[in-house]
Structures are given as C-alpha cells and as structure tokens.
Coordinates of C-alpha atoms and ligand atoms in Angstrom, one line a residue:
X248 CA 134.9 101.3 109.7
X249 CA 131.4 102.0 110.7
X250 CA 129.0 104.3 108.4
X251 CA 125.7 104.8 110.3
X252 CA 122.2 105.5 109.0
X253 CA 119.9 107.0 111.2
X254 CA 116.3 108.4 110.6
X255 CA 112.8 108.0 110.5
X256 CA 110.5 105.4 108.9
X257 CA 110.4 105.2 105.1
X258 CA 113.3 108.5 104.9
X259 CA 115.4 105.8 102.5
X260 CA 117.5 104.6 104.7
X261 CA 117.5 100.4 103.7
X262 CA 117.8 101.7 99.9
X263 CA 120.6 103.9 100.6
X264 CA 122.4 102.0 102.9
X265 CA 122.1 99.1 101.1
X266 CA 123.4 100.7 97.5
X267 CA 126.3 102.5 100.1
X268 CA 127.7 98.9 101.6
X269 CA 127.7 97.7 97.7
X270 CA 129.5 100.2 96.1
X271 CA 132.3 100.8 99.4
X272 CA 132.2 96.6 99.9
X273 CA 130.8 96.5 103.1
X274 CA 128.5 94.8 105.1
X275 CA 125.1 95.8 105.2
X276 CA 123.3 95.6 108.6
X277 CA 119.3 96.7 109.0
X278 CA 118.6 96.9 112.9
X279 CA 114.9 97.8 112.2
X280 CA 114.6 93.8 110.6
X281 CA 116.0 92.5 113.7
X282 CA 113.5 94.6 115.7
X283 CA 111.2 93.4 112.9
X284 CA 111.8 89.8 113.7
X285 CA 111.7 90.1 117.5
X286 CA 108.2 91.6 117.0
X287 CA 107.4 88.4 114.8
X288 CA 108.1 86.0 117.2
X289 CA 106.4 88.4 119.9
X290 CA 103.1 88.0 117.5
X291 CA 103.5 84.2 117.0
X292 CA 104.0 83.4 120.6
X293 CA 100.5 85.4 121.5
X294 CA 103.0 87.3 123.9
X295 CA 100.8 89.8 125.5
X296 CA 103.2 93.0 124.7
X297 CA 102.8 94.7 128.2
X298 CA 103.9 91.0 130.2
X299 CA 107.4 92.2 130.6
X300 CA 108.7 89.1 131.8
X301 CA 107.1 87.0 129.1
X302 CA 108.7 89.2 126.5
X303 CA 112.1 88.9 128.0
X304 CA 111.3 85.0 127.9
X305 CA 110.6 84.9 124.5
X306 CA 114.0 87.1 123.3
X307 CA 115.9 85.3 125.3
X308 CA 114.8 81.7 123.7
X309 CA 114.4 83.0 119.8
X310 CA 117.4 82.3 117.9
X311 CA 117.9 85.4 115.1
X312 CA 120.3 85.4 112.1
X313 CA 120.9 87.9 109.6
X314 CA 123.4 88.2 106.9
X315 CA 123.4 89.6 103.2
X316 CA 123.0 87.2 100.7
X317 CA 123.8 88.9 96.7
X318 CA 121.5 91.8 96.6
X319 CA 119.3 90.9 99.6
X320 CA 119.1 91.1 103.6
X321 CA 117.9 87.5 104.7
X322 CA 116.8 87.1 108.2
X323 CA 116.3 84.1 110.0
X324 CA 113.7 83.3 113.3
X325 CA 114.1 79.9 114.4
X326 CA 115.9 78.4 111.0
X327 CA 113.1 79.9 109.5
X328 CA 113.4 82.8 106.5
X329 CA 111.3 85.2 107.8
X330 CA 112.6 88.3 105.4
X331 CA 109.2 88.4 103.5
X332 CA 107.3 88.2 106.9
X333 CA 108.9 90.6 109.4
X334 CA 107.0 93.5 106.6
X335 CA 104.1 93.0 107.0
X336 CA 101.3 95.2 108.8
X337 CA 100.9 93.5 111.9
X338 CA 104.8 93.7 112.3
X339 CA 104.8 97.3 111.4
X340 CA 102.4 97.9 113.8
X341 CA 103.8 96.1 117.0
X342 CA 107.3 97.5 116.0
X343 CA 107.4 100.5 117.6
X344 CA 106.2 99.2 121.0
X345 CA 108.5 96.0 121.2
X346 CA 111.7 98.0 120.2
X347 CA 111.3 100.5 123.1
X348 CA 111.5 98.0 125.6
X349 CA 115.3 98.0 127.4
X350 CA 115.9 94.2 127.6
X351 CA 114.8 94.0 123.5
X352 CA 117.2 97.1 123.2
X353 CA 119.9 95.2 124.8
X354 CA 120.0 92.0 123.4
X355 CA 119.9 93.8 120.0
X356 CA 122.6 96.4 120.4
X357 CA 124.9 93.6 121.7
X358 CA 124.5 91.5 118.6
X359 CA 124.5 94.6 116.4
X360 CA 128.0 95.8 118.1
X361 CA 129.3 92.1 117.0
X362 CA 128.8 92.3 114.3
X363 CA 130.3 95.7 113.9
X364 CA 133.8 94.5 115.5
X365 CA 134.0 91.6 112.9
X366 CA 133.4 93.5 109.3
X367 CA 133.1 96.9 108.1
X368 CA 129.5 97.9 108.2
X369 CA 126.7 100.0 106.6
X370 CA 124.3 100.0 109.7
X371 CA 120.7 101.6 109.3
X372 CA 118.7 102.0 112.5
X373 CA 117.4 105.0 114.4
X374 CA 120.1 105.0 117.4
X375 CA 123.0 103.5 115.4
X376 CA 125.3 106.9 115.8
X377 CA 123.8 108.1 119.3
X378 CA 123.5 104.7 121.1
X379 CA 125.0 101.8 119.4
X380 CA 128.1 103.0 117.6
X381 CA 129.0 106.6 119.2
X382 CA 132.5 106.1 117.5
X383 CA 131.2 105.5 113.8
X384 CA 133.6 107.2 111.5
X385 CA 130.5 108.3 109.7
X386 CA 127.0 109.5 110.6
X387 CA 124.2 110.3 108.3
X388 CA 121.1 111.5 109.1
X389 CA 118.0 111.1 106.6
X390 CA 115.3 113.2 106.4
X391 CA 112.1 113.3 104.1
X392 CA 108.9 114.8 104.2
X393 CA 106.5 112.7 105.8
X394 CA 103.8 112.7 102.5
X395 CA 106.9 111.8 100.1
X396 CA 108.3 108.6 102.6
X397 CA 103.9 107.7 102.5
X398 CA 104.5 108.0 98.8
X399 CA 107.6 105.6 98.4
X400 CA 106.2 103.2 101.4
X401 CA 102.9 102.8 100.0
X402 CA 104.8 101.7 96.3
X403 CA 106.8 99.1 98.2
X404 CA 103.7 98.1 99.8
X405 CA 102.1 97.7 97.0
X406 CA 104.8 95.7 95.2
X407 CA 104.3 93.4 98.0
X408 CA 100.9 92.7 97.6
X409 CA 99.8 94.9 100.4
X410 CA 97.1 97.3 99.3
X411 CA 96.8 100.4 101.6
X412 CA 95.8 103.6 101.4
X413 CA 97.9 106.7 101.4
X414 CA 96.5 107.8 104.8
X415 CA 96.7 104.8 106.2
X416 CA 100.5 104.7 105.3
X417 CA 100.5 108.1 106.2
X418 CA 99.0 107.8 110.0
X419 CA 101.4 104.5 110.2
X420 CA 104.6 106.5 109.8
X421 CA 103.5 109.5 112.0
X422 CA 102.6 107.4 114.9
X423 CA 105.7 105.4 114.6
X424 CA 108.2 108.4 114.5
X425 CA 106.4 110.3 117.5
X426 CA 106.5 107.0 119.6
X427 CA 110.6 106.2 118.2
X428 CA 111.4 109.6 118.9
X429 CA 109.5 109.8 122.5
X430 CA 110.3 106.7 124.2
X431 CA 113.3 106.6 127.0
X432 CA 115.3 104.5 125.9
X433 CA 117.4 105.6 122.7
X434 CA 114.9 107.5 121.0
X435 CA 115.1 108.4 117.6
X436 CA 117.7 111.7 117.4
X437 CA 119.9 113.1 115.2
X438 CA 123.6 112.7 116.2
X439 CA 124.7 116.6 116.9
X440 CA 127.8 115.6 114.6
X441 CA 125.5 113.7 112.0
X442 CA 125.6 115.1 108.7
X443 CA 121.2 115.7 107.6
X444 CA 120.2 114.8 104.0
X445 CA 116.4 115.7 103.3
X446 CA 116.3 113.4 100.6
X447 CA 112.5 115.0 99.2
X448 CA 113.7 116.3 96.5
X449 CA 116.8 113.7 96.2
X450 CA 117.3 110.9 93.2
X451 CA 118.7 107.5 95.3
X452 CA 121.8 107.5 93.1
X453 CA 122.0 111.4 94.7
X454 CA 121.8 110.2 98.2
X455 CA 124.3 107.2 97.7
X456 CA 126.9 109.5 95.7
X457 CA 126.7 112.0 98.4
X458 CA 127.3 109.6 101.1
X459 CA 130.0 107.9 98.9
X460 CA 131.5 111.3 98.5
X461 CA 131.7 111.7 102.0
X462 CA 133.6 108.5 102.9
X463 CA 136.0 109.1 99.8
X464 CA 137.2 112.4 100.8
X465 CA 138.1 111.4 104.3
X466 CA 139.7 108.5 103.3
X467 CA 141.5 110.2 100.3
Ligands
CDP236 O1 111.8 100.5 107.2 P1 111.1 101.4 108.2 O2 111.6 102.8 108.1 O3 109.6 101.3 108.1 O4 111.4 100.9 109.6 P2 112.6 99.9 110.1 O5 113.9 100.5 109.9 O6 112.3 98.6 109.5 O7 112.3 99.9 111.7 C1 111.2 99.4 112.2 C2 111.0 99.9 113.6 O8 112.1 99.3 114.4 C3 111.1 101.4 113.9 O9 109.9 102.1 113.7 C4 111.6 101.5 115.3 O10 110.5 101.4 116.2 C5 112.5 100.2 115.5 N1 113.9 100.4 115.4 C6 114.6 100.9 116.5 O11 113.9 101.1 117.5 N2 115.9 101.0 116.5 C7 116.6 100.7 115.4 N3 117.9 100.9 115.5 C8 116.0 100.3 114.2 C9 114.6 100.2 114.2

C-alpha cells in the first residue's frame, strides 16, 4: 500500500507523513532528502549545475541510502550521514534546479518505486501521486498559506542553528514552488483524484487523524 504526500515546500508534509507511517506501521520515504542529497554531492563536487553531462556523471557515481532509523530519516552520501547536511541553505537553494533535471528525475523515481514494491510506504515528494506512484491507494495533497509554512520553516531553521529572516524564508519558498511547479518534467501538481488539506488553520495531530481516518475507512 502506497499513501502519497504531495505539496509545496514547508505545507507539513515530512511532519505529517512521518507521524502517518508511525501510527499505520509503515515506511516512511522523503524524496525531497534524496533530491537533497543529490544537490549535496552536486555542491561538493564544484559541479557547475548547467554541465549536463557532469551532473549525470556525478549521479551516476554517488552511492545514496536512506532508511528510517526510530523516530528519524537517516540519509547516507558516500557512507557518509549527511541527514543534518542535506538542510542547509545552500542545499535549499540548489534544490530546485538539480531536481528538474530528467536524468536526476530518473535515477530517483527508480529507487523511490523500489522501494515502494518492497514495504508499505508513506512517500512525501511533489510528484509522488502524478509521476511516481499513479496507482497509490492514497493521495493527499497539502496546502498552506505561504506566510504560515515561512512561519513553521523559519522555527525549524532556527532550531537548527540557522538564523534567517522571515522574508528571506519567505522569498525561499516562493521561488522554489514557482520553479517546482513550472519546470517540464513532473512539476509540482495536484493529483485530480488527490484529496487537498490546507493545513493553515490545522493542529498536526488534525492533519495526521484526518489522513489516518482516510486509510481506516477504506480499509474497514
Ligand atoms: O521540506 P521542503 O518542503 O523544504 O522541501 P523538500 O520536500 O525537502 O524538497 C526539496 C526540493 O526537492 C523541492 O523544492 C523540489 O525542488 C525537490 N523535490 C522534487 O522535485 N520532487 C520530489 N518528489 C521531492 C522534492
């Protein structure tokens, strides 16, 4: 069984998605780390981002691992746990470019669909019920306005040790959802069967129990 996630940046999807896989026992799988990661590696190789053939290179030699360890997503570049690292600005800021190019696409939506035949999954992304998994038994779309997902992104941040400024945060988000939801190649959409929660003016226990809901009186 597949329950997919889809939206834009900082709408509550990992939370959700997360809190979901826990309470129905499933696996929990963030695409937008992996993308994350690829970026990374992008950054650390002083890949220049419009050398297509250098980029290919460089996803086709990085070795990526991810898998839920208790509460928590580790993912792994090279051996190395880069879970703390794949959040930072510069990642955030590359993210948006890397992830729209087809051959990145690829190679992640092949792992991702692995992954999926092997264990029941919770999978967050922003093409996971258009592109990766059509045939998900379950598509959620989450929505938020863009100043409350500034709000909650700009906490984390700061929980991190990041200090940014609300409009910062703010222009970050904006930019990234209008290049996601422009590019060619599995843009950010809503499924036309996905079921939309704004989640605004939602508690996270809300969200979850609504999704849980969902899945209970289907199954039932
Ligand atoms: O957590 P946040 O909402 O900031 O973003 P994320 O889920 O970590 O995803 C980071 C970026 O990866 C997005 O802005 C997209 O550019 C890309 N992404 C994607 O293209 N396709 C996915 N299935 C997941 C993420």
């Amino acid at each position: 069984m597949i329950v997919a996630i889809d939206g834009p940046a900082a709408s509550g999807k990992s939370t959700t998605a997360k809190m979901v896989a826990k309470k129905l026992k499933m696996t929990y799988l963030d695409t937008g780390a992996m993308y994350r990661a690829v970026t990374l590696a992008l950054l650390r190789s002083n890949t220049d981002l419009d050398d297509y053939d250098s980029v290919c290179q460089v996803v086709d030699e990085l070795e990526l691992d991810i898998y839920d360890q208790g509460a928590k997503t580790v993912v792994k570049l090279d051996g190395e746990d880069v879970s703390q690292a794949i959040r930072s600005m510069p990642v955030t800021e590359n993210v948006s470019a890397v992830s729209a190019v087809k051959y990145v696409r690829e190679a992640m939506v092949e792992i991702q669909r692995n992954i999926g035949k092997k264990t029941n999954c919770v999978v967050e992304g922003r093409d996971i019920g258009t592109v990766v998994f059509p045939d998900a038994e379950f598509k959620i779309f989450m929505v938020a306005d863009v100043k409350m997902r500034a709000e909650r992104r700009l906490k984390e941040l700061h929980e991190m040790g990041e200090n940014r400024s609300l409009q910062e945060v703010m222009t970050d988000l904006k930019r990234r959802d209008e290049k996601d939801s422009t590019r060619s190649h599995s843009p950010l959409q809503k499924a036309d069967e996905a079921i939309e929660i704004d989640t605004s003016m939602l508690s996270i226990d809300q969200q979850v129990g609504k999704i849980i809901n969902l899945v209970r009186e289907k199954n039932n």
